Amino acid sequence: MKKLLTILFLSMLISLSFFGQKNIVVGASNNTGSFSLLTYNVAGLWDPVSSSNPANNTEKISPKLNDYDVVLVQEDFNYHSDLISAVEHEYLSSHSGIMGFGDGLNRMSIYPFTKFKREDWNDCHGVFGDGSDCLTPKGFSFARHEVAEGVFIDMYNVHADAGGSNDDYTVRKKNFQQLLSKIEQWSEDHAVIVTGDFNSHWKDSDGVRQFVDANFSDAWAEIKNNGEIPDIGESGGRIDKILFRGSDGLTLNVTDYDVPHDDFLDSNGKGLSDHKPVSAMFEYSVNNLWEQPLNTFSPHSWNKGNNTSFEFDENVKYLNGDGVAKLVAKDENGYVNNTIQLNPNNRTYTFSVWLMSEQDQQVSVRLRSQGNLNGGNGDNDSVQTVNLQANEWQRVEVTQAFDIEAEWLRATIYPAGYQSGETGTIYMWGSQVFDTTNSVVEHGTDNGEAMLKLTATSNGGYVNNTINLNPNGHTYTYSMLVKSDVEQALSIRLRAKGYSGNNGNNDQVKTVNVASGQWQRVTITQTFDDDADWLRATIYPAGFQTGQAGSIYVKDVVVTEGN
């Protein structure tokens, strides 16, 4: 199987898919990682009606949750304050209410999460029997967890209808249909974990098998049952499940599964809940993302000035419905910025971002380098100020040619304008920084799919992206779909640091003729046999060393390990 790579921005950052469009891993700083997860029905109903002893046990559960990176609990009703009393996780969901008013679904995480929402089941069965599910608004909750900078996984917490009657089976099937419909709507092209109390075994015919049809794997089956889901009528697994699936952008694998019941016992050796906890250890691997913008939404990658907030606002939409970043300058010096560690000397860069305001107001974007730290608009410090029209998205750009040695390149947004003396709020989406020394990068779409138009304005015009890795001993493939308005040459190149020349063993260039008006796949493969600091992928829109200028349309760019 091909191993796909995270492409880290160094010399040029380029985005082939805008924020919210099939871009689930953005600006990722690490291409692999791991985390632990626990799901636990804590039996937190009002003590007189609970089959456990939550008034005494819930507080004992609390410190034990700190052994896990992400914890998702069910039946967290009447003793929520006890449950979180010793929790050390930084990020907690808000409590939805006691039994009869809340859904009992909460989460604790060492990772930040956004888009948190709850949804009640459309159907329930049983008031004073058959699980009494209609006495409280059961359902599921959702949030997008950022398990590493720029690495996002959607996590759903579930408590399905209980009971064993035919009506219960029917309602559970509808529960799962409702949940899968929302996963399709909310988590398209995202890695997903669905966990909680399913009140269903694989042997049952009540609809849980719909998750298999939706390409979900079961952590228990992967680790304990050779990756096999039991057939209907065949025993195996628990009603408390951890299901998962990866995506084109993120490979997600389970490496351990456990039922740590012995860690959740009282002094008499009795369980602290009427359910046993279930845990899993996950590993993720970031797949190809040539399309690395400076930022989509990752608050950790942007620095905030004093009295400036940077947050996610899912109520403001762009394109396919994803939320955007909300920037609020609370005084006249408000700003956010992002810094790229590179020397921009003798290069030209463009900072580009979509911005919108709910009222007419000015906004500024700035591109500067270290070496002109006293402000102003010198050769290495450019500010562009524009007037935004109310409720209209506008792409704002600033371009700067650099001629001084420096250690970094910094892109800044002033939500209320640069040195304007004003305050204000704007919304940001899809920011990028491009190396535009001899090229122009323009955004577009092809049948709704994000696309770039790359123009070489002079001989030698190119765009490239650099991956921080040692390619020695590995084979890499660089591939993309291209199209031109006229028949012309196009070159793509794979090389490693330290190797010059045109077509040496560690520097491969491929030139093809691109037919007019037709998309075609262009691919180059290179095996590397010497140590190096990085791998660089380059596109020459008018061909390599042709002496020509020209334009090319590009989409679906990938760099993979393997042939």
XYZ file of C-alpha atoms in Angstrom:
563
model
C 0.000 0.000 0.000
C 1.255 3.452 -0.855
C 2.169 5.669 2.040
C 1.011 9.230 1.502
C 2.914 12.215 2.833
C 2.215 15.469 4.568
C 3.739 18.323 2.635
C 5.047 21.017 4.940
C 5.226 24.554 3.629
C 8.755 25.900 3.292
C 9.482 27.626 0.017
C 5.927 27.997 -1.256
C 2.476 27.212 0.059
C -0.259 26.225 -2.306
C -3.865 25.136 -1.874
C -5.715 23.021 -4.409
C -8.711 22.621 -2.164
C -10.240 25.559 -0.358
C -11.108 25.523 3.331
C -13.991 23.179 3.884
C -13.645 21.419 0.536
C -12.241 17.929 0.990
C -9.363 19.271 3.031
C -9.432 17.510 6.326
C -5.787 17.733 7.265
C -4.492 21.226 6.830
C -1.126 22.683 7.726
C -0.327 19.500 9.646
C 2.937 19.739 11.555
C 3.275 15.972 12.066
C 2.366 13.256 9.603
C 1.933 10.502 12.201
C 0.689 10.318 15.778
C -1.380 8.373 18.270
C -4.016 8.939 20.943
C -6.083 6.934 23.399
C -9.866 6.941 23.685
C -12.298 5.691 26.335
C -16.043 5.230 26.063
C -17.961 4.644 29.288
C -21.620 4.553 30.250
C -21.262 5.957 33.769
C -24.823 5.112 34.920
C -25.387 8.657 36.182
C -29.153 8.510 36.516
C -30.680 9.786 39.734
C -29.374 7.345 42.340
C -32.748 5.876 43.469
C -33.535 4.753 39.902
C -30.002 3.847 38.816
C -28.888 0.229 38.647
C -25.516 1.390 39.962
C -24.586 3.663 42.879
C -23.675 6.941 41.132
C -24.026 9.128 44.223
C -20.943 7.392 45.628
C -19.237 6.036 42.531
C -19.168 8.960 40.101
C -16.568 10.906 42.053
C -14.382 7.774 42.116
C -14.596 7.470 38.356
C -13.356 11.017 37.782
C -9.566 10.695 38.373
C -9.430 7.433 36.418
C -10.467 9.255 33.252
C -7.156 11.134 33.148
C -5.407 8.044 31.772
C -7.066 8.670 28.388
C -6.617 11.451 25.854
C -10.263 11.545 24.806
C -13.161 10.356 26.972
C -16.765 10.065 25.781
C -19.389 9.192 28.395
C -23.049 8.294 28.339
C -25.704 8.677 31.061
C -23.840 11.608 32.595
C -27.026 13.083 34.027
C -27.343 13.949 37.715
C -23.729 13.784 38.913
C -21.842 15.689 36.247
C -19.981 17.899 38.734
C -18.701 14.765 40.489
C -17.632 13.246 37.196
C -15.438 16.190 36.239
C -14.261 17.007 39.772
C -10.789 15.471 39.276
C -10.612 15.593 35.481
C -7.463 17.223 34.103
C -8.514 17.418 30.460
C -8.413 20.981 29.187
C -11.416 20.735 26.874
C -14.837 19.706 28.200
C -18.305 19.738 26.704
C -21.000 21.644 28.548
C -23.528 19.663 30.588
C -26.907 19.327 28.865
C -28.950 18.705 32.016
C -30.107 16.121 34.528
C -32.165 13.035 33.752
C -35.311 13.948 31.879
C -33.804 17.129 30.423
C -30.352 16.233 29.080
C -28.999 13.549 26.755
C -26.268 12.401 29.178
C -23.580 12.649 26.475
C -20.390 14.469 27.409
C -16.734 14.472 26.447
C -13.371 15.359 27.972
C -10.360 15.861 25.728
C -6.762 16.961 25.880
C -7.294 18.178 22.319
C -9.335 21.220 21.326
C -12.590 20.532 19.550
C -14.971 22.691 17.540
C -18.426 22.439 15.943
C -19.762 20.683 19.045
C -23.462 19.934 18.718
C -26.119 17.555 20.036
C -29.011 15.927 18.219
C -31.936 14.005 19.715
C -33.226 10.844 18.097
C -36.260 11.362 15.919
C -37.734 8.127 17.291
C -37.834 6.472 20.706
C -39.737 3.573 22.268
C -40.725 2.975 25.871
C -41.945 5.269 28.618
C -42.381 3.032 31.636
C -40.797 -0.061 30.133
C -38.675 -1.305 27.225
C -35.760 0.803 28.445
C -37.941 3.847 29.186
C -36.065 5.672 26.435
C -38.708 8.337 25.893
C -38.276 9.734 29.400
C -35.123 11.663 28.423
C -33.888 13.101 25.091
C -31.345 10.466 24.062
C -29.400 10.880 20.862
C -25.831 11.613 19.789
C -23.286 14.434 19.934
C -20.625 15.530 17.482
C -17.365 17.494 17.572
C -14.278 17.899 15.389
C -11.143 17.165 17.451
C -7.753 18.571 16.477
C -5.467 15.729 17.627
C -2.379 17.523 16.306
C -1.906 20.905 14.712
C -3.946 20.763 11.532
C -5.020 17.114 12.021
C -8.786 16.762 12.539
C -10.933 13.754 13.423
C -14.720 13.889 13.760
C -15.953 12.072 16.881
C -19.552 11.050 17.547
C -20.841 9.996 20.979
C -23.912 7.729 20.846
C -26.591 6.370 23.173
C -29.082 4.310 21.170
C -32.579 3.171 22.125
C -32.514 0.300 24.639
C -34.802 -2.708 25.032
C -35.328 -6.009 23.263
C -38.845 -5.793 21.830
C -39.585 -5.704 18.110
C -40.433 -2.027 18.452
C -37.051 -1.393 20.087
C -35.267 -3.122 17.212
C -37.200 -0.992 14.732
C -36.423 2.247 16.565
C -32.720 1.398 16.925
C -32.512 0.805 13.199
C -33.996 4.272 12.648
C -31.537 5.731 15.209
C -28.583 4.410 13.249
C -30.047 5.563 9.945
C -30.433 9.060 11.369
C -26.864 9.054 12.688
C -25.344 7.785 9.444
C -27.264 10.438 7.536
C -25.715 13.152 9.712
C -22.248 11.623 9.368
C -22.631 11.823 5.619
C -23.739 15.440 5.927
C -21.311 16.692 8.584
C -18.224 14.539 8.034
C -17.813 14.116 4.296
C -14.134 13.443 3.537
C -13.202 13.457 7.237
C -11.875 10.637 9.390
C -14.589 9.566 11.846
C -14.888 7.749 15.176
C -18.347 6.703 16.380
C -18.453 5.384 19.919
C -20.787 4.919 22.854
C -23.623 2.692 24.029
C -25.168 1.186 20.891
C -27.449 -1.168 22.895
C -26.863 -3.599 20.057
C -24.667 -6.630 19.350
C -23.389 -7.577 15.940
C -25.465 -10.730 16.168
C -28.627 -8.608 16.270
C -30.518 -7.682 13.134
C -31.493 -4.206 14.332
C -29.469 -2.081 11.978
C -26.035 -1.702 13.566
C -24.632 -3.527 10.546
C -25.395 -0.399 8.549
C -22.068 0.923 9.861
C -20.237 -1.895 8.104
C -21.974 -0.925 4.874
C -20.739 2.634 5.503
C -17.114 1.358 5.654
C -16.698 1.517 9.429
C -14.423 -0.904 11.271
C -14.882 -2.109 14.857
C -11.918 -1.685 17.216
C -12.853 -4.915 19.036
C -13.084 -6.881 15.790
C -9.782 -5.502 14.496
C -7.799 -6.437 17.617
C -9.710 -9.356 19.141
C -11.437 -11.047 16.201
C -8.902 -10.963 13.346
C -10.665 -8.031 11.768
C -13.880 -9.991 11.248
C -17.357 -8.663 12.109
C -19.525 -11.538 13.476
C -22.393 -12.700 11.321
C -26.010 -12.202 12.376
C -26.720 -14.671 15.159
C -23.017 -15.107 15.930
C -21.782 -13.933 19.344
C -18.952 -11.471 19.737
C -18.279 -7.904 20.800
C -20.054 -5.630 23.236
C -22.917 -3.147 23.054
C -20.385 -0.436 23.964
C -18.537 -0.026 20.704
C -15.726 1.992 19.148
C -16.213 2.205 15.391
C -13.946 4.125 13.049
C -12.981 4.850 9.477
C -10.249 6.905 7.859
C -10.430 9.174 4.839
C -8.483 10.101 1.735
C -6.568 12.613 3.837
C -5.998 10.573 6.998
C -5.283 6.898 7.595
C -6.714 5.814 10.951
C -5.788 2.469 12.534
C -6.502 0.907 15.919
C -3.448 -0.606 17.630
C -4.966 -1.725 20.945
C -8.372 -2.528 22.400
C -9.176 -3.137 26.057
C -11.994 -3.436 28.566
C -10.209 -1.935 31.610
C -12.864 -3.067 34.078
C -10.339 -3.826 36.816
C -9.287 -0.174 36.840
C -12.851 0.949 37.548
C -13.787 -0.993 40.696
C -14.759 0.155 44.168
C -13.029 -1.056 47.336
C -15.231 -4.153 47.341
C -14.240 -5.111 43.821
C -17.571 -4.079 42.321
C -17.803 -2.068 39.113
C -18.311 1.673 39.422
C -21.039 1.494 36.771
C -23.433 -1.102 35.415
C -21.401 -0.953 32.172
C -17.739 -1.776 31.694
C -15.461 0.874 30.194
C -14.059 0.230 26.725
C -10.834 1.775 25.409
C -8.769 1.840 22.245
C -5.438 3.208 21.103
C -5.382 4.807 17.660
C -2.590 5.704 15.283
C -3.068 8.146 12.440
C -1.008 8.906 9.370
C -1.546 12.062 7.357
C -2.002 11.266 3.692
C -0.954 13.452 0.807
C -1.763 17.104 1.141
C 0.081 19.044 -1.482
C -2.743 21.511 -0.954
C -1.319 23.072 2.218
C -2.596 26.586 2.879
C -0.974 28.753 5.500
C -4.087 28.165 7.529
C -7.639 26.984 7.198
C -8.917 26.885 10.737
C -6.261 26.057 13.276
C -6.093 28.655 16.054
C -2.719 27.293 17.142
C -1.015 28.321 13.901
C -2.031 31.996 14.236
C -0.655 34.418 16.789
C -3.154 36.896 18.250
C -2.390 40.474 19.165
C -3.599 41.996 22.400
C -7.381 42.342 22.549
C -7.829 40.248 19.410
C -9.838 37.029 19.347
C -9.604 34.196 16.834
C -12.373 31.639 16.980
C -14.499 29.297 14.913
C -17.989 30.437 13.945
C -20.116 27.671 12.440
C -23.018 30.084 11.956
C -21.203 31.870 9.134
C -20.944 29.756 5.995
C -18.842 29.603 2.876
C -19.297 27.436 -0.210
C -20.219 23.934 0.966
C -21.490 25.026 4.369
C -18.390 24.742 6.546
C -17.855 27.430 9.148
C -15.057 29.976 9.030
C -12.629 31.724 11.355
C -13.968 34.810 13.118
C -11.465 37.601 13.868
C -12.382 40.345 16.319
C -10.158 43.396 16.843
C -11.246 44.798 20.199
C -8.993 47.830 19.932
C -7.253 49.783 17.180
C -4.138 47.580 17.307
C -5.924 44.267 16.798
C -4.320 41.720 14.461
C -3.547 38.055 13.863
C -0.433 36.816 12.088
C 1.314 33.667 10.929
C 5.061 33.197 10.486
C 6.876 30.982 7.964
C 10.484 30.134 8.768
C 12.270 30.861 5.492
C 14.557 33.419 3.903
C 12.485 35.270 1.268
C 15.455 37.184 -0.156
C 15.387 37.527 -3.976
C 11.900 36.039 -4.154
C 8.393 37.491 -4.539
C 5.526 36.232 -2.374
C 1.786 36.838 -2.366
C -0.466 36.536 0.695
C -4.069 35.825 -0.294
C -7.174 35.340 1.875
C -10.978 35.438 1.584
C -12.527 37.999 3.960
C -16.072 39.086 4.776
C -17.681 41.579 7.139
C -21.294 41.988 8.227
C -20.997 45.725 7.591
C -19.019 48.017 5.315
C -15.552 48.411 6.804
C -11.887 48.493 5.929
C -9.457 45.648 6.466
C -5.705 45.340 5.893
C -3.377 42.472 5.021
C 0.367 42.692 5.393
C 3.414 40.731 4.213
C 6.805 41.455 5.741
C 10.119 39.851 6.658
C 12.555 40.165 9.508
C 15.008 42.934 8.679
C 12.494 45.753 8.472
C 11.097 45.608 11.988
C 10.389 49.325 12.373
C 7.178 49.173 10.381
C 6.281 51.256 7.370
C 5.990 50.181 3.752
C 9.571 49.651 2.710
C 10.836 47.197 0.119
C 10.315 44.316 2.529
C 7.082 45.348 4.193
C 3.847 45.763 2.226
C 0.370 46.569 3.547
C -2.779 46.419 1.430
C -5.959 48.073 2.769
C -9.334 47.516 1.112
C -12.960 48.350 1.849
C -15.164 45.301 2.360
C -18.796 45.456 1.258
C -21.276 44.165 3.833
C -21.924 40.405 3.659
C -19.894 39.886 0.495
C -16.880 37.555 0.434
C -13.859 39.217 -1.166
C -10.390 37.860 -1.890
C -7.758 40.265 -0.549
C -4.113 39.969 -1.607
C -0.798 41.650 -0.986
C 2.388 40.963 -2.971
C 5.937 41.820 -1.926
C 9.340 41.412 -3.623
C 12.075 40.788 -1.043
C 15.688 41.895 -1.383
C 17.048 41.622 2.160
C 18.312 38.498 3.937
C 15.809 37.447 6.604
C 14.866 34.537 8.827
C 11.124 34.527 8.323
C 8.162 35.689 6.296
C 5.109 36.955 8.217
C 1.514 37.313 6.988
C -0.783 39.547 9.068
C -4.477 40.449 9.023
C -5.794 43.635 10.671
C -9.576 43.085 11.053
C -10.307 46.805 11.385
C -7.545 48.125 9.152
C -3.873 48.921 9.707
C -3.340 51.846 12.121
C -6.946 52.892 11.583
C -7.789 53.592 15.197
C -10.907 51.453 14.766
C -12.290 48.171 16.085
C -14.137 45.575 14.064
C -15.024 41.985 13.238
C -14.345 40.038 10.046
C -14.552 36.420 8.892
C -11.602 34.644 7.283
C -11.468 31.634 4.980
C -8.885 29.867 2.805
C -5.645 31.816 3.304
C -2.472 30.979 1.384
C 1.028 32.296 0.785
C 2.468 31.745 -2.708
C 5.922 32.126 -4.210
C 5.063 34.297 -7.220
C 8.574 35.310 -8.311
C 8.108 34.252 -11.926
C 4.576 32.951 -11.746
C 0.982 33.854 -11.004
C -1.416 31.617 -9.068
C -5.167 32.014 -9.625
C -8.049 30.121 -8.000
C -10.963 28.539 -9.791
C -13.245 25.526 -9.896
C -13.918 22.760 -12.403
C -17.399 21.244 -12.043
C -17.377 22.293 -8.385
C -13.885 20.901 -7.726
C -11.144 23.302 -6.626
C -8.547 24.065 -9.290
C -5.574 26.377 -9.779
C -4.431 28.256 -12.849
C -0.634 28.519 -12.810
C 1.052 31.014 -15.121
C 4.783 31.231 -15.824
C 5.265 34.931 -16.551
C 8.834 34.425 -17.771
C 11.327 31.699 -18.564
C 11.903 29.640 -15.440
C 8.522 30.351 -13.884
C 7.491 27.629 -11.437
C 5.661 26.791 -8.244
C 6.974 24.252 -5.759
C 6.430 22.693 -2.372
C 9.021 21.269 0.007
C 8.620 18.226 2.245
C 10.880 17.996 5.293
C 12.112 14.420 5.138
C 15.136 12.368 4.128
C 14.102 10.501 0.952
C 17.132 8.167 0.976
C 16.150 4.565 0.338
C 12.608 5.422 -0.736
C 10.712 5.830 -3.976
C 8.288 8.730 -4.400
C 5.651 9.447 -7.026
C 4.414 12.933 -7.945
C 1.139 13.080 -9.873
C -1.540 15.556 -10.941
C -4.288 16.289 -13.438
C -3.439 19.087 -15.897
C -5.181 20.930 -18.727
C -4.269 23.830 -21.023
C -6.162 26.231 -23.268
C -3.588 25.606 -25.993
C -1.251 22.720 -26.731
C 1.981 23.337 -24.839
C 4.798 21.821 -22.813
C 4.577 21.174 -19.070
C 7.288 19.894 -16.746
C 7.160 18.413 -13.269
C 10.182 17.720 -11.119
C 11.156 15.715 -8.030
C 14.492 16.425 -6.388
C 16.361 16.295 -3.098
C 18.627 18.879 -1.512
C 22.257 18.617 -2.529
C 21.734 17.226 -6.009
C 21.901 19.535 -8.992
C 21.645 18.708 -12.676
C 18.626 17.939 -14.788
C 17.992 14.209 -14.729
C 20.372 12.662 -12.226
C 19.469 9.793 -9.935
C 18.175 12.218 -7.308
C 16.747 14.915 -9.567
C 14.105 13.814 -12.023
C 12.356 16.108 -14.542
C 9.542 14.963 -16.816
C 8.263 17.099 -19.699
C 5.046 16.297 -21.552
C 2.902 17.946 -24.210
C -0.474 18.919 -22.792
C -3.341 18.710 -25.259
C -5.749 21.616 -25.521
C -8.934 21.464 -23.461
C -8.531 17.954 -22.017
C -7.577 16.856 -18.516
C -4.698 14.381 -18.464
C -2.752 12.719 -15.676
C 0.986 13.498 -15.460
C 3.132 11.348 -13.173
C 6.815 11.144 -12.276
C 8.544 8.559 -10.064
C 12.003 8.851 -8.511
C 14.064 6.477 -6.345
C 16.481 8.256 -3.988
C 19.791 6.712 -2.931
C 21.558 9.446 -0.938
C 20.846 11.258 2.302
C 19.152 14.636 1.973
C 17.286 17.191 4.076
C 14.158 17.535 1.980
C 12.111 16.425 -1.014
C 10.895 19.143 -3.379
C 8.039 18.841 -5.904
C 7.912 21.500 -8.638
C 5.584 22.415 -11.512
C 6.892 24.407 -14.516
C 3.689 25.653 -16.228
C 5.467 26.365 -19.529
C 8.050 23.586 -19.365
C 11.496 23.263 -17.800
C 14.152 25.515 -19.403
C 12.021 26.105 -22.504
C 12.426 29.879 -22.594
C 8.644 30.196 -22.801
C 5.824 31.690 -20.768
C 2.450 30.023 -20.440
C -0.474 28.913 -18.287
C -1.719 25.546 -17.081
C -4.708 24.346 -15.034
C -3.925 21.933 -12.201
C -5.943 19.839 -9.745
C -5.708 16.610 -7.732
C -1.983 16.996 -6.945
C -0.477 14.173 -4.877
C 2.936 13.068 -3.670
C 3.042 9.447 -2.510
C 5.650 7.024 -1.258
C 5.873 4.075 -3.616
C 5.337 3.550 -7.333
